[in-house]
C-alpha cells in the first residue's frame, strides 16, 4: 500500500473500486437518489469540520458522537451545545431529532445530524438521561471499552453483566426513547442489555468478531444473533486495525465484514457506522495509546497506516460502489445505506 | 419493640451500670485503667453527621464520653460526586479546627499528640470514594486531608462491584490503577462495602495492607453480605491488614435482643481465625436512632440486596460511640490480657496507620 500522504494526493476516483460502465452509472444513480446515513461519525470537531469534503461524501446525514473521555456530564453537554450551534448556523446542515428529519434534509438538499453520547456521561444519575434528551441526545453507549456504573466494556479485564444501575439505565432510556448503542460494550453486558431492553438496541460501529477474533471491539456471532432477535441492527465501521490486522486493509475488508453480517443476521439488520474522520487515525491511535486509549485492552494493533478506499468520510460513496460490485440489489443497497437505520430510529426514537 | 425488655428510649435513661457488662470490682478497675491509659482508635465513625448545625454542646459531650484519641470520620457523599465530598470535608475540617477538644489529624503522630494533650484526633476517609474516573483526585483528596477511602459502596462503580450488586466482578483495570495510586500516595484502602471478588483482587494487588474497617465475620451471620467470609478475612490478615469490628444494629446478628455480646463474638471469632494482631474496632454507629433511619430505606433495593433484616431496635451496651468504654469492659470479661486488649482497641490500628500513612 502507498503511504497515506501519497494516497490522499490521488484523485478520489482512483482510490475507489473499479467498475465497468454499467455498474458505474448504477452506483452513481443510486448514490444520488438514495438517502445515505452514517450511523457513527466524528465530523463536527473543529479540526475535522471541512464542509466541502463532508458534502462530497454524498451522505444525507449522520449520527455525530459527542466524545468526552472523562465521562463528565457537564463537559458532554457543553460539546453538544457547540455542535448544535454549528449545525444550526450553517446553511448546509440541520440538527436531527427523529427519522423524519433525515428525509426532510434529503428533500431540502441539506445534511442532518443526530447526536449520540460516546461514552455516555450519565454517571450514577439517571435524571441525566432526561436532561441529555432535552438537550438533543437521541442515542448513547452504555460503556466505553472499560467499566462504568452500568456494565463492563469490551476491553475490561472482567466480563460482568449489567449492574442494577445498568438495568435501571436501560429502563430509563427505553422510557425516554433514547436508542441504546452496544458498540464498545463487553459481551455479557451486551447480552444482558439485549435481554433487559424492551426496545430494539444497536451496535452502530462494529464488525464481525468471527473474521478477526483478536479484536474485542467486534461482535461475536452470539451477540449479533441476540441483537437481531430483538429487532436490533449492527453498523459496520471502517476504523483501521479493528476489522483486520493485515498491513494492507481497506474497503474490501469493510465489505467482507458486511457480507459476513448480512449472511449471519440478514439484510434487514445491517447498516453503516464508519467512525472515521478526516485526520490521521492511526497516528492518533499511536499517540492516544500512550495515555487514554489502551489498544492492547481491545486487541487493536497499529499494522496498517489507513484503510484504502474508505480512509475518511468523504469516501462514503465508495461503499455504494462496493455494494454494486458485490452484486447487492438496489433494494438491498437502500436497506444498508439508510432504510434499516431509519426504521430503527422510527421505532425507538420517533 | 424492645431489647431485653427495654425500648431504646428507656434504655437511654438507664444508668451506666445497668447498660454495661457486669464485672467484679477488680476487673472493673482494670477496665477503667485500660480505658484511661491506653491509646484507643475507632477506625470508622460518623460522629459529625451530614449537616454542620447538628454540632452542639450535647453532641460534643457524647464525643467526649466516647473517649478515643483517634478516629477515622467518614465523609459520606452518597452521590459519589467529588466536589460534594470535598465541600463536606471542608465543613468537617472547620468543625474540627473550631472545637477545642478535637484536632484534625493526618498521621499516627497526631493521634499520639492528641493523647498527650487530652484531645481527640480526627482523620478523614471517603465513604464512598468519589474519584470517579479521575485518579488525580486521589492526590487532590489527599491534599485536602483524606487518608483512607472505600473502593466501592454497595453497588458498582468504575473500580469494582459492591456487596449488594447483582454481580461479583473483580477490580477493573482502572481499579488496579487506583490501588497503585493509593499505595503510592499513602492512602489506606478500605474494603468494607466492596464485593468479595473486588476485595480479594484489591488485597492481592495492593502492596500495602488493606482494611475492612467496619465489618464482622460472615460465618456468624451468613445472610448479611456486609460481613466478610473466612477467605476474605484470612487474605486481608495474610497481607498484614486489619478487620475493624462494627457495632451497627442488624448486621452482626438478626436476633431481637442484640448487643455488646454480639460484637464480642465477632471479635473472638476473628481473633481465633486470623490472630490478635489483625483485629480492631470500627464502630460505624451514630448518636441517634439508627434503626429508625434504616427503616426509612428498608424498601430500597440496595438495602434488601445487602441481606439485612430489621429484627433488632438497637445494640444493648454499645448503642452509640459514647459507650466505647463498654468494649474494654467486654474484652476484660472475655479474658483477654492487657496487651491483647491494647492491640484491639488501638495498637493494631496505630501500627497500620504508621505503616501505610505515616
XYZ file of C-alpha atoms in Angstrom:
708
model
C 0.000 0.000 0.000
C 1.266 3.506 -0.783
C 1.798 5.880 2.117
C -1.196 7.806 3.493
C 0.250 11.093 2.231
C 0.594 9.768 -1.312
C -2.827 8.149 -1.107
C -4.502 11.427 -0.181
C -2.962 13.085 -3.283
C -4.768 10.626 -5.564
C -7.962 11.879 -7.181
C -10.998 10.342 -5.422
C -11.934 8.176 -8.388
C -8.534 6.490 -8.357
C -8.968 5.493 -4.728
C -12.313 3.886 -5.475
C -13.348 0.398 -6.536
C -13.137 -0.066 -10.302
C -16.489 -0.607 -12.025
C -17.492 -1.178 -15.606
C -19.582 1.494 -17.323
C -22.971 -0.019 -16.467
C -22.037 -0.561 -12.820
C -20.559 2.918 -12.652
C -23.777 4.521 -13.845
C -25.860 2.414 -11.490
C -23.692 3.251 -8.497
C -23.792 6.966 -9.244
C -27.514 6.977 -9.778
C -28.153 5.042 -6.577
C -25.907 7.282 -4.563
C -27.625 10.338 -5.943
C -31.145 9.009 -5.445
C -30.968 7.198 -2.113
C -30.711 8.555 1.386
C -27.364 7.550 2.867
C -26.726 7.649 6.593
C -23.534 7.150 8.543
C -24.682 5.915 11.941
C -21.481 6.858 13.726
C -19.157 9.718 12.950
C -16.847 12.333 14.441
C -17.037 15.163 11.924
C -18.122 18.249 13.851
C -14.939 18.782 15.849
C -13.149 21.969 14.725
C -10.266 20.170 13.091
C -12.464 17.787 11.079
C -15.253 20.141 10.085
C -14.271 20.505 6.420
C -17.552 21.382 4.743
C -16.623 20.678 1.094
C -15.296 17.254 1.889
C -18.281 16.402 4.069
C -20.618 17.382 1.226
C -18.519 15.312 -1.157
C -19.319 12.185 0.857
C -22.845 12.323 -0.512
C -24.417 11.243 2.786
C -27.601 12.996 3.690
C -26.849 12.734 7.351
C -25.005 11.085 10.177
C -25.093 10.376 13.897
C -22.425 12.538 15.475
C -20.733 11.154 18.567
C -20.120 13.541 21.451
C -16.764 12.267 22.648
C -15.611 13.012 26.176
C -13.164 10.515 27.533
C -13.507 11.969 31.035
C -17.146 10.797 31.036
C -18.085 14.139 32.559
C -21.727 15.097 32.017
C -21.270 18.850 32.005
C -18.438 18.604 29.508
C -20.535 16.470 27.165
C -23.428 18.934 27.335
C -21.046 21.819 26.572
C -19.754 19.994 23.493
C -23.309 19.211 22.398
C -24.202 22.903 22.716
C -21.285 23.901 20.488
C -22.136 21.281 17.883
C -25.812 22.278 17.843
C -24.820 25.879 17.221
C -22.517 24.760 14.425
C -25.203 22.808 12.555
C -27.912 25.398 13.219
C -25.826 28.299 11.901
C -24.540 26.585 8.748
C -26.954 26.722 5.787
C -25.949 23.249 4.543
C -26.689 21.444 7.798
C -29.551 20.876 10.209
C -29.925 19.090 13.543
C -31.968 15.872 13.554
C -34.089 14.604 16.420
C -36.134 11.960 14.623
C -36.187 9.842 11.474
C -38.319 12.308 9.562
C -35.581 14.950 9.811
C -33.310 12.878 7.560
C -35.999 12.609 4.882
C -36.592 16.344 5.096
C -32.867 17.008 4.781
C -32.714 14.911 1.614
C -35.602 16.882 0.144
C -34.078 20.230 1.054
C -30.602 19.262 -0.069
C -29.164 19.558 3.426
C -27.300 17.234 5.742
C -28.957 16.198 9.012
C -27.015 15.468 12.187
C -28.395 13.387 15.059
C -26.474 13.366 18.324
C -25.255 10.470 20.448
C -23.109 10.183 23.561
C -19.877 8.214 23.302
C -19.138 7.462 26.042
C -22.323 8.045 27.976
C -21.771 10.558 30.757
C -24.747 9.790 32.986
C -22.518 8.669 35.860
C -24.744 7.478 38.703
C -27.557 9.912 37.938
C -30.472 8.547 35.902
C -32.011 12.006 35.573
C -29.105 12.844 33.297
C -30.837 10.675 30.667
C -33.802 13.059 30.617
C -31.561 16.106 30.721
C -29.437 14.868 27.808
C -32.573 14.030 25.835
C -33.896 17.513 26.462
C -30.704 18.999 25.058
C -30.914 16.836 21.941
C -29.246 13.465 22.580
C -31.070 10.538 20.932
C -28.623 7.688 21.436
C -25.945 6.658 23.934
C -23.363 3.954 24.542
C -23.670 2.004 27.780
C -19.932 1.584 28.347
C -16.797 2.680 26.507
C -14.173 -0.116 26.498
C -13.821 -0.098 30.292
C -16.204 -0.302 33.240
C -18.950 2.184 34.057
C -21.642 2.160 36.733
C -23.775 0.277 34.181
C -21.542 -2.540 32.985
C -18.202 -3.745 31.649
C -16.681 -2.511 28.399
C -15.315 -4.791 25.700
C -11.723 -4.110 26.774
C -12.243 -4.571 30.510
C -10.265 -7.269 32.340
C -13.544 -8.782 33.546
C -16.706 -9.664 31.616
C -19.534 -8.908 34.019
C -23.121 -8.245 33.061
C -25.287 -5.208 33.748
C -25.289 -3.850 37.289
C -28.567 -2.979 38.999
C -27.922 0.603 37.954
C -27.374 -0.666 34.413
C -30.804 -2.278 34.433
C -32.343 0.967 35.689
C -30.483 2.881 32.980
C -31.772 0.602 30.206
C -35.315 1.033 31.506
C -34.937 4.798 31.669
C -33.558 5.017 28.132
C -36.468 2.848 26.942
C -38.898 5.137 28.693
C -37.445 8.334 27.260
C -36.959 6.874 23.775
C -33.186 7.003 23.570
C -31.502 4.413 21.392
C -29.018 2.150 23.200
C -25.706 1.565 21.443
C -23.673 -1.516 22.387
C -20.501 -0.812 20.409
C -17.550 -0.825 22.877
C -19.669 -2.835 25.348
C -18.457 -6.166 26.774
C -20.095 -9.434 25.832
C -22.079 -10.187 28.984
C -23.239 -6.590 29.389
C -24.293 -6.664 25.729
C -26.310 -9.854 26.195
C -27.886 -8.606 29.434
C -28.879 -5.326 27.785
C -30.490 -7.028 24.813
C -32.441 -9.195 27.228
C -33.441 -6.312 29.508
C -34.353 -3.720 26.901
C -37.913 -3.672 25.659
C -36.838 -1.628 22.646
C -34.505 -2.915 19.945
C -30.875 -1.892 20.502
C -27.976 -1.359 18.113
C -24.245 -1.820 17.811
C -23.681 1.026 15.411
C -19.940 0.845 14.688
C -18.623 -2.705 14.920
C -17.608 -5.670 12.796
C -17.772 -9.444 12.936
C -15.521 -10.992 15.583
C -15.561 -14.262 13.649
C -13.442 -12.624 10.926
C -10.888 -11.167 13.314
C -11.090 -12.919 16.697
C -8.343 -10.954 18.466
C -10.187 -7.618 18.318
C -12.624 -7.254 21.180
C -14.294 -4.250 19.553
C -16.005 -6.646 17.154
C -19.175 -8.551 17.971
C -19.389 -12.318 18.296
C -21.954 -14.326 16.365
C -23.843 -14.860 19.613
C -24.096 -11.119 20.250
C -25.117 -10.328 16.665
C -27.792 -13.012 16.644
C -29.179 -11.922 20.011
C -29.235 -8.325 18.784
C -31.369 -9.062 15.715
C -33.628 -11.461 17.544
C -34.881 -8.419 19.443
C -35.131 -6.349 16.259
C -31.803 -4.551 16.552
C -29.238 -3.732 13.879
C -25.446 -3.625 13.529
C -23.448 -0.927 11.732
C -20.128 -1.818 10.110
C -17.239 0.506 10.941
C -14.125 1.437 8.991
C -11.555 2.126 11.658
C -8.088 0.977 10.640
C -6.772 -2.083 12.504
C -10.054 -3.078 14.061
C -11.507 -5.180 11.240
C -8.187 -6.855 10.443
C -4.542 -6.983 11.473
C -3.274 -7.081 7.878
C -0.808 -4.419 6.805
C -2.996 -3.779 3.790
C -6.657 -3.269 4.540
C -9.437 -1.154 3.129
C -12.843 -1.079 1.505
C -12.662 -4.792 0.686
C -12.070 -5.628 4.351
C -15.071 -3.472 5.223
C -17.211 -5.231 2.617
C -16.075 -8.660 3.861
C -17.479 -7.803 7.296
C -20.656 -6.525 5.696
C -21.118 -9.699 3.648
C -20.489 -11.847 6.702
C -23.068 -9.994 8.781
C -25.654 -9.946 6.031
C -25.272 -13.720 5.771
C -25.453 -14.201 9.515
C -28.221 -11.818 10.551
C -29.970 -10.825 7.340
C -30.121 -7.836 5.018
C -32.658 -6.017 7.199
C -30.274 -5.755 10.131
C -27.034 -4.340 8.748
C -26.100 -0.694 8.290
C -23.084 1.626 8.207
C -21.353 3.423 11.081
C -17.916 4.375 9.812
C -16.449 6.008 12.914
C -13.677 7.562 10.819
C -12.575 11.199 10.479
C -10.551 13.482 8.231
C -7.469 13.060 10.360
C -4.658 10.529 10.644
C -6.448 7.959 12.752
C -3.588 5.544 13.157
C -1.345 8.415 14.199
C -3.982 9.402 16.729
C -4.237 5.828 17.993
C -0.466 5.616 18.343
C -0.376 8.770 20.458
C -3.510 8.036 22.456
C -2.274 4.512 23.202
C 0.355 6.102 25.429
C -2.277 7.640 27.679
C -6.014 7.175 27.495
C -6.724 4.613 24.819
C -5.088 1.317 25.684
C -5.093 -0.587 22.396
C -3.898 -3.822 23.976
C -7.077 -3.929 26.078
C -9.220 -4.221 22.966
C -6.803 -6.242 20.840
C -6.216 -3.481 18.320
C -2.835 -3.167 16.587
C -1.127 -0.483 14.519
C -0.168 -2.563 11.465
C -1.934 -0.707 8.683
C -1.481 3.069 8.284
C -5.016 3.657 6.891
C -7.984 1.991 5.153
C -7.554 2.019 1.397
C -10.744 3.163 -0.318
C -12.536 4.165 2.885
C -9.927 6.320 4.562
C -12.275 9.129 5.582
C -15.965 10.171 5.464
C -15.533 11.720 2.017
C -15.080 8.227 0.585
C -18.513 7.052 1.749
C -19.670 6.885 -1.879
C -17.175 4.058 -2.420
C -19.392 1.852 -0.247
C -22.249 2.192 -2.730
C -19.791 1.228 -5.482
C -18.596 -1.753 -3.486
C -22.128 -2.973 -2.836
C -22.886 -2.706 -6.553
C -19.704 -4.591 -7.378
C -20.567 -7.344 -4.901
C -23.923 -7.863 -6.516
C -26.351 -6.373 -3.986
C -29.740 -5.435 -5.457
C -30.933 -1.832 -5.489
C -33.409 -2.614 -2.764
C -30.766 -4.242 -0.560
C -28.341 -1.376 -1.093
C -31.021 1.029 0.060
C -31.555 -1.046 3.183
C -27.874 -0.906 4.076
C -27.444 2.757 3.218
C -30.367 4.056 5.251
C -33.602 2.096 5.336
C -32.524 -0.117 8.223
C -31.165 2.834 10.190
C -34.279 4.933 9.635
C -36.522 2.024 10.502
C -34.959 1.515 13.944
C -34.862 5.255 14.556
C -38.559 5.411 13.783
C -39.363 2.548 16.132
C -37.308 3.710 19.102
C -36.846 7.461 18.824
C -39.734 8.517 16.609
C -40.040 -3.291 70.048
C -37.790 -3.888 72.993
C -34.345 -5.249 73.683
C -34.142 -7.241 76.915
C -37.417 -5.623 77.900
C -36.363 -2.025 77.219
C -37.317 0.295 74.389
C -34.466 2.427 73.076
C -35.824 5.474 74.920
C -35.966 3.557 78.185
C -32.508 2.126 77.570
C -31.008 5.594 77.073
C -32.217 6.600 80.549
C -30.618 3.619 82.293
C -27.584 4.256 84.492
C -24.280 3.005 83.079
C -24.008 0.066 85.449
C -27.222 -1.393 84.031
C -26.177 -0.935 80.425
C -22.616 -2.090 80.769
C -21.125 -5.549 81.111
C -21.017 -6.747 84.715
C -17.514 -7.070 86.154
C -16.059 -7.700 89.573
C -14.660 -4.601 91.223
C -11.073 -5.575 90.438
C -11.983 -6.291 86.820
C -13.836 -3.040 86.719
C -10.789 -1.170 87.946
C -8.612 -2.903 85.412
C -11.033 -1.989 82.618
C -11.130 1.622 83.813
C -7.351 1.835 83.878
C -7.001 0.247 80.449
C -9.609 2.607 79.039
C -7.967 5.680 80.537
C -4.340 4.872 79.863
C -4.379 3.007 76.539
C -4.410 4.703 73.203
C -7.749 3.990 71.516
C -8.649 4.277 67.848
C -12.032 3.883 66.182
C -11.425 3.075 62.509
C -14.866 4.126 61.313
C -17.040 6.837 62.800
C -19.936 9.074 61.798
C -19.811 11.481 64.700
C -20.265 14.664 62.631
C -23.445 13.827 60.755
C -24.350 15.320 57.449
C -25.158 18.886 58.421
C -22.969 21.335 60.214
C -25.675 22.743 62.503
C -26.102 19.358 64.182
C -22.989 20.261 66.110
C -23.930 21.393 69.609
C -22.944 21.011 73.231
C -24.948 17.842 73.741
C -23.156 16.219 70.884
C -19.688 17.293 71.934
C -20.390 15.831 75.360
C -21.152 12.496 73.728
C -17.915 12.729 71.749
C -16.003 13.385 74.970
C -17.703 10.421 76.586
C -16.571 8.263 73.688
C -13.071 8.916 74.922
C -10.972 7.687 71.994
C -7.798 9.512 70.996
C -8.096 8.802 67.308
C -10.893 8.155 64.859
C -11.462 7.957 61.140
C -14.508 10.054 60.361
C -16.315 9.057 57.161
C -17.172 11.744 54.621
C -20.431 10.409 53.189
C -21.144 11.931 49.753
C -23.582 9.282 48.578
C -23.886 10.932 45.163
C -20.232 9.899 44.632
C -19.691 13.460 43.452
C -16.158 14.650 44.116
C -16.895 18.342 44.617
C -19.650 17.489 47.075
C -17.323 15.265 49.084
C -14.658 17.968 49.209
C -17.270 20.526 50.349
C -18.341 18.201 53.120
C -14.734 17.597 54.117
C -14.257 21.360 54.330
C -17.166 21.637 56.757
C -15.867 18.746 58.835
C -12.398 20.276 58.977
C -13.903 23.587 60.069
C -15.752 21.867 62.922
C -12.578 20.067 63.915
C -10.493 23.243 63.879
C -13.031 25.237 65.871
C -13.809 22.660 68.555
C -11.057 22.931 71.189
C -11.211 19.247 72.179
C -10.660 17.997 68.619
C -7.674 18.222 66.272
C -7.553 17.423 62.579
C -5.097 14.575 62.073
C -3.069 13.364 59.123
C -0.710 10.768 60.561
C -0.122 8.428 63.513
C 1.930 11.015 65.357
C -1.086 13.352 65.521
C -3.021 10.712 67.464
C -0.201 10.352 69.995
C -0.058 14.106 70.317
C -3.805 14.190 70.945
C -3.422 11.601 73.701
C -0.795 13.729 75.384
C -2.889 16.870 75.116
C -6.094 15.147 76.240
C -7.744 15.640 72.864
C -9.298 13.549 70.121
C -7.547 13.372 66.755
C -9.829 13.085 63.728
C -8.624 11.621 60.437
C -10.878 11.573 57.390
C -11.906 8.890 54.968
C -14.132 8.844 51.892
C -17.204 6.635 52.080
C -17.955 6.172 49.232
C -14.905 7.165 47.244
C -15.696 10.000 44.838
C -12.743 9.663 42.481
C -14.933 8.683 39.547
C -12.677 8.019 36.589
C -10.153 10.681 37.522
C -7.310 9.219 39.559
C -5.670 12.624 40.046
C -8.418 13.098 42.604
C -6.567 10.670 44.862
C -3.880 13.310 45.196
C -6.357 16.172 45.374
C -8.280 14.436 48.158
C -5.055 13.619 49.971
C -4.042 17.256 49.735
C -7.309 18.284 51.355
C -6.809 15.803 54.175
C -8.234 12.408 53.155
C -6.176 9.472 54.425
C -8.382 6.479 53.659
C -11.059 5.590 51.093
C -13.508 2.845 50.274
C -13.171 1.216 46.878
C -16.889 0.523 46.311
C -20.029 1.359 48.217
C -22.585 -1.493 47.919
C -23.114 -1.146 44.167
C -20.903 -0.991 41.110
C -18.585 1.843 40.268
C -15.700 2.268 37.827
C -13.486 0.307 40.206
C -15.383 -2.812 41.163
C -18.597 -4.298 42.482
C -20.139 -3.622 45.896
C -21.541 -6.223 48.254
C -25.144 -5.593 47.194
C -24.524 -5.737 43.444
C -26.200 -8.409 41.308
C -22.773 -9.469 40.010
C -19.458 -10.190 41.737
C -16.925 -8.574 39.423
C -13.281 -8.197 40.345
C -11.301 -4.980 40.062
C -11.408 -3.208 36.692
C -8.225 -2.010 35.009
C -8.937 1.412 36.499
C -9.357 -0.353 39.842
C -5.854 -1.797 39.594
C -4.539 1.687 38.822
C -6.457 3.185 41.727
C -4.943 0.673 44.142
C -1.470 1.555 42.852
C -2.200 5.251 43.119
C -3.424 4.940 46.704
C -0.383 2.834 47.579
C 1.889 5.433 46.043
C 0.498 8.383 47.944
C -0.092 6.510 51.201
C -3.867 6.348 51.420
C -5.378 3.393 53.265
C -7.676 1.153 51.233
C -10.909 0.207 52.976
C -12.787 -2.764 51.539
C -15.907 -2.565 53.700
C -18.916 -2.473 51.315
C -16.790 -3.866 48.451
C -17.871 -7.168 46.912
C -15.984 -10.390 47.535
C -14.022 -10.640 44.290
C -13.204 -6.929 44.257
C -11.926 -7.237 47.836
C -9.792 -10.293 47.079
C -8.362 -8.635 43.948
C -7.520 -5.459 45.874
C -5.814 -7.361 48.690
C -3.768 -9.295 46.157
C -2.850 -6.273 44.075
C -2.077 -3.819 46.872
C 1.477 -3.649 48.094
C 0.276 -2.059 51.336
C -2.023 -3.805 53.809
C -5.751 -3.122 53.342
C -8.537 -2.958 55.923
C -12.145 -3.959 56.354
C -12.571 -1.168 58.832
C -16.212 -1.703 59.772
C -17.358 -5.271 59.303
C -17.694 -8.611 61.062
C -17.453 -12.337 60.387
C -19.895 -13.656 57.809
C -19.650 -17.124 59.348
C -21.582 -15.857 62.389
C -24.449 -14.353 60.368
C -24.304 -15.704 56.805
C -27.271 -13.838 55.261
C -25.679 -10.441 55.956
C -23.483 -9.523 52.997
C -21.864 -6.640 54.883
C -19.847 -9.225 56.832
C -16.726 -10.877 55.463
C -16.199 -14.556 54.805
C -13.269 -16.563 56.156
C -11.402 -16.431 52.858
C -11.510 -12.631 52.825
C -10.529 -12.352 56.490
C -7.582 -14.689 56.024
C -6.498 -12.911 52.850
C -6.526 -9.446 54.447
C -4.635 -10.692 57.522
C -2.059 -12.518 55.435
C -1.085 -9.185 53.896
C -0.838 -7.670 57.406
C -4.190 -5.908 57.125
C -6.940 -5.402 59.690
C -10.554 -6.143 60.341
C -12.389 -3.496 62.358
C -15.446 -4.907 64.122
C -18.506 -2.712 63.756
C -21.484 -2.104 66.040
C -24.358 -1.420 63.698
C -27.686 -2.956 64.692
C -28.918 -5.788 62.466
C -25.651 -6.681 60.872
C -23.721 -8.751 63.393
C -26.865 -10.668 64.324
C -30.522 -10.812 63.402
C -31.716 -11.659 66.918
C -34.255 -9.375 68.505
C -32.007 -8.875 71.529
C -28.658 -7.765 70.142
C -25.826 -6.122 71.979
C -22.213 -5.847 73.012
C -22.078 -9.652 73.321
C -22.561 -9.930 69.581
C -19.704 -7.567 68.913
C -17.519 -9.603 71.287
C -18.487 -12.814 69.485
C -17.292 -11.351 66.206
C -14.079 -10.141 67.830
C -13.453 -13.592 69.323
C -14.182 -15.327 66.028
C -11.802 -13.099 64.089
C -9.073 -13.331 66.723
C -9.326 -17.123 66.558
C -9.318 -17.165 62.778
C -6.612 -14.622 61.915
C -4.862 -13.743 65.177
C -4.871 -10.926 67.703
C -2.701 -8.653 65.514
C -5.369 -8.251 62.848
C -8.459 -7.244 64.792
C -9.512 -3.692 65.673
C -12.594 -1.558 66.260
C -14.563 0.425 63.661
C -17.985 1.051 65.178
C -19.801 2.830 62.340
C -22.651 3.695 64.742
C -24.060 7.148 65.407
C -25.558 9.265 68.191
C -29.129 8.735 67.099
C -31.757 6.086 66.405
C -30.073 4.173 63.610
C -32.745 1.569 63.084
C -35.348 4.298 62.575
C -33.138 5.601 59.790
C -32.711 2.132 58.343
C -36.474 1.561 58.344
C -36.899 4.545 56.055
C -34.666 2.965 53.431
C -35.649 -0.647 54.086
C -37.647 -0.865 50.868
C -34.693 0.155 48.723
C -33.045 -2.446 46.562
C -29.664 -1.519 47.964
C -30.847 -2.332 51.452
C -32.596 -5.576 50.556
C -29.680 -6.832 48.496
C -27.346 -6.307 51.465
C -29.218 -9.138 53.150
C -30.055 -7.013 56.182
C -33.162 -7.835 58.251
C -34.501 -5.221 60.642
C -35.113 -7.510 63.596
C -33.470 -5.548 66.412
C -34.056 -1.976 67.600
C -30.634 -1.163 68.997
C -27.459 -2.745 70.322
C -27.650 -3.175 74.084
C -24.389 -1.999 75.637
C -22.946 -0.407 72.509
C -25.860 1.702 71.323
C -23.675 4.609 70.252
C -20.000 5.633 70.110
C -20.324 7.182 73.597
C -20.461 3.636 75.008
C -16.979 2.802 73.725
C -15.802 2.072 77.267
C -18.029 -0.981 77.380
C -15.930 -2.623 74.661
C -12.947 -2.537 77.010
C -15.083 -3.980 79.809
C -16.223 -6.696 77.434
C -12.699 -7.597 76.408
C -11.740 -7.851 80.088
C -14.709 -10.113 80.760
C -13.751 -12.308 77.781
C -10.364 -12.891 79.427
C -8.059 -11.003 77.095
C -4.717 -9.887 78.567
C -3.843 -6.195 78.895
C -1.521 -6.431 75.931
C -4.166 -8.104 73.774
C -6.757 -5.514 74.708
C -4.385 -2.672 73.865
C -3.837 -4.194 70.428
C -7.537 -4.485 69.670
C -8.586 -1.060 70.912
C -5.813 0.926 69.265
C -2.418 -0.731 68.943
C -3.160 -2.609 65.744
C -4.784 0.430 64.177
C -1.813 2.641 65.093
C 0.555 0.154 63.513
C -1.209 0.130 60.181
C -1.664 3.909 60.151
C 2.050 4.282 60.779
C 2.954 1.771 58.101
C 0.645 2.946 55.318
C 0.056 6.638 56.017
C 2.988 7.647 58.141
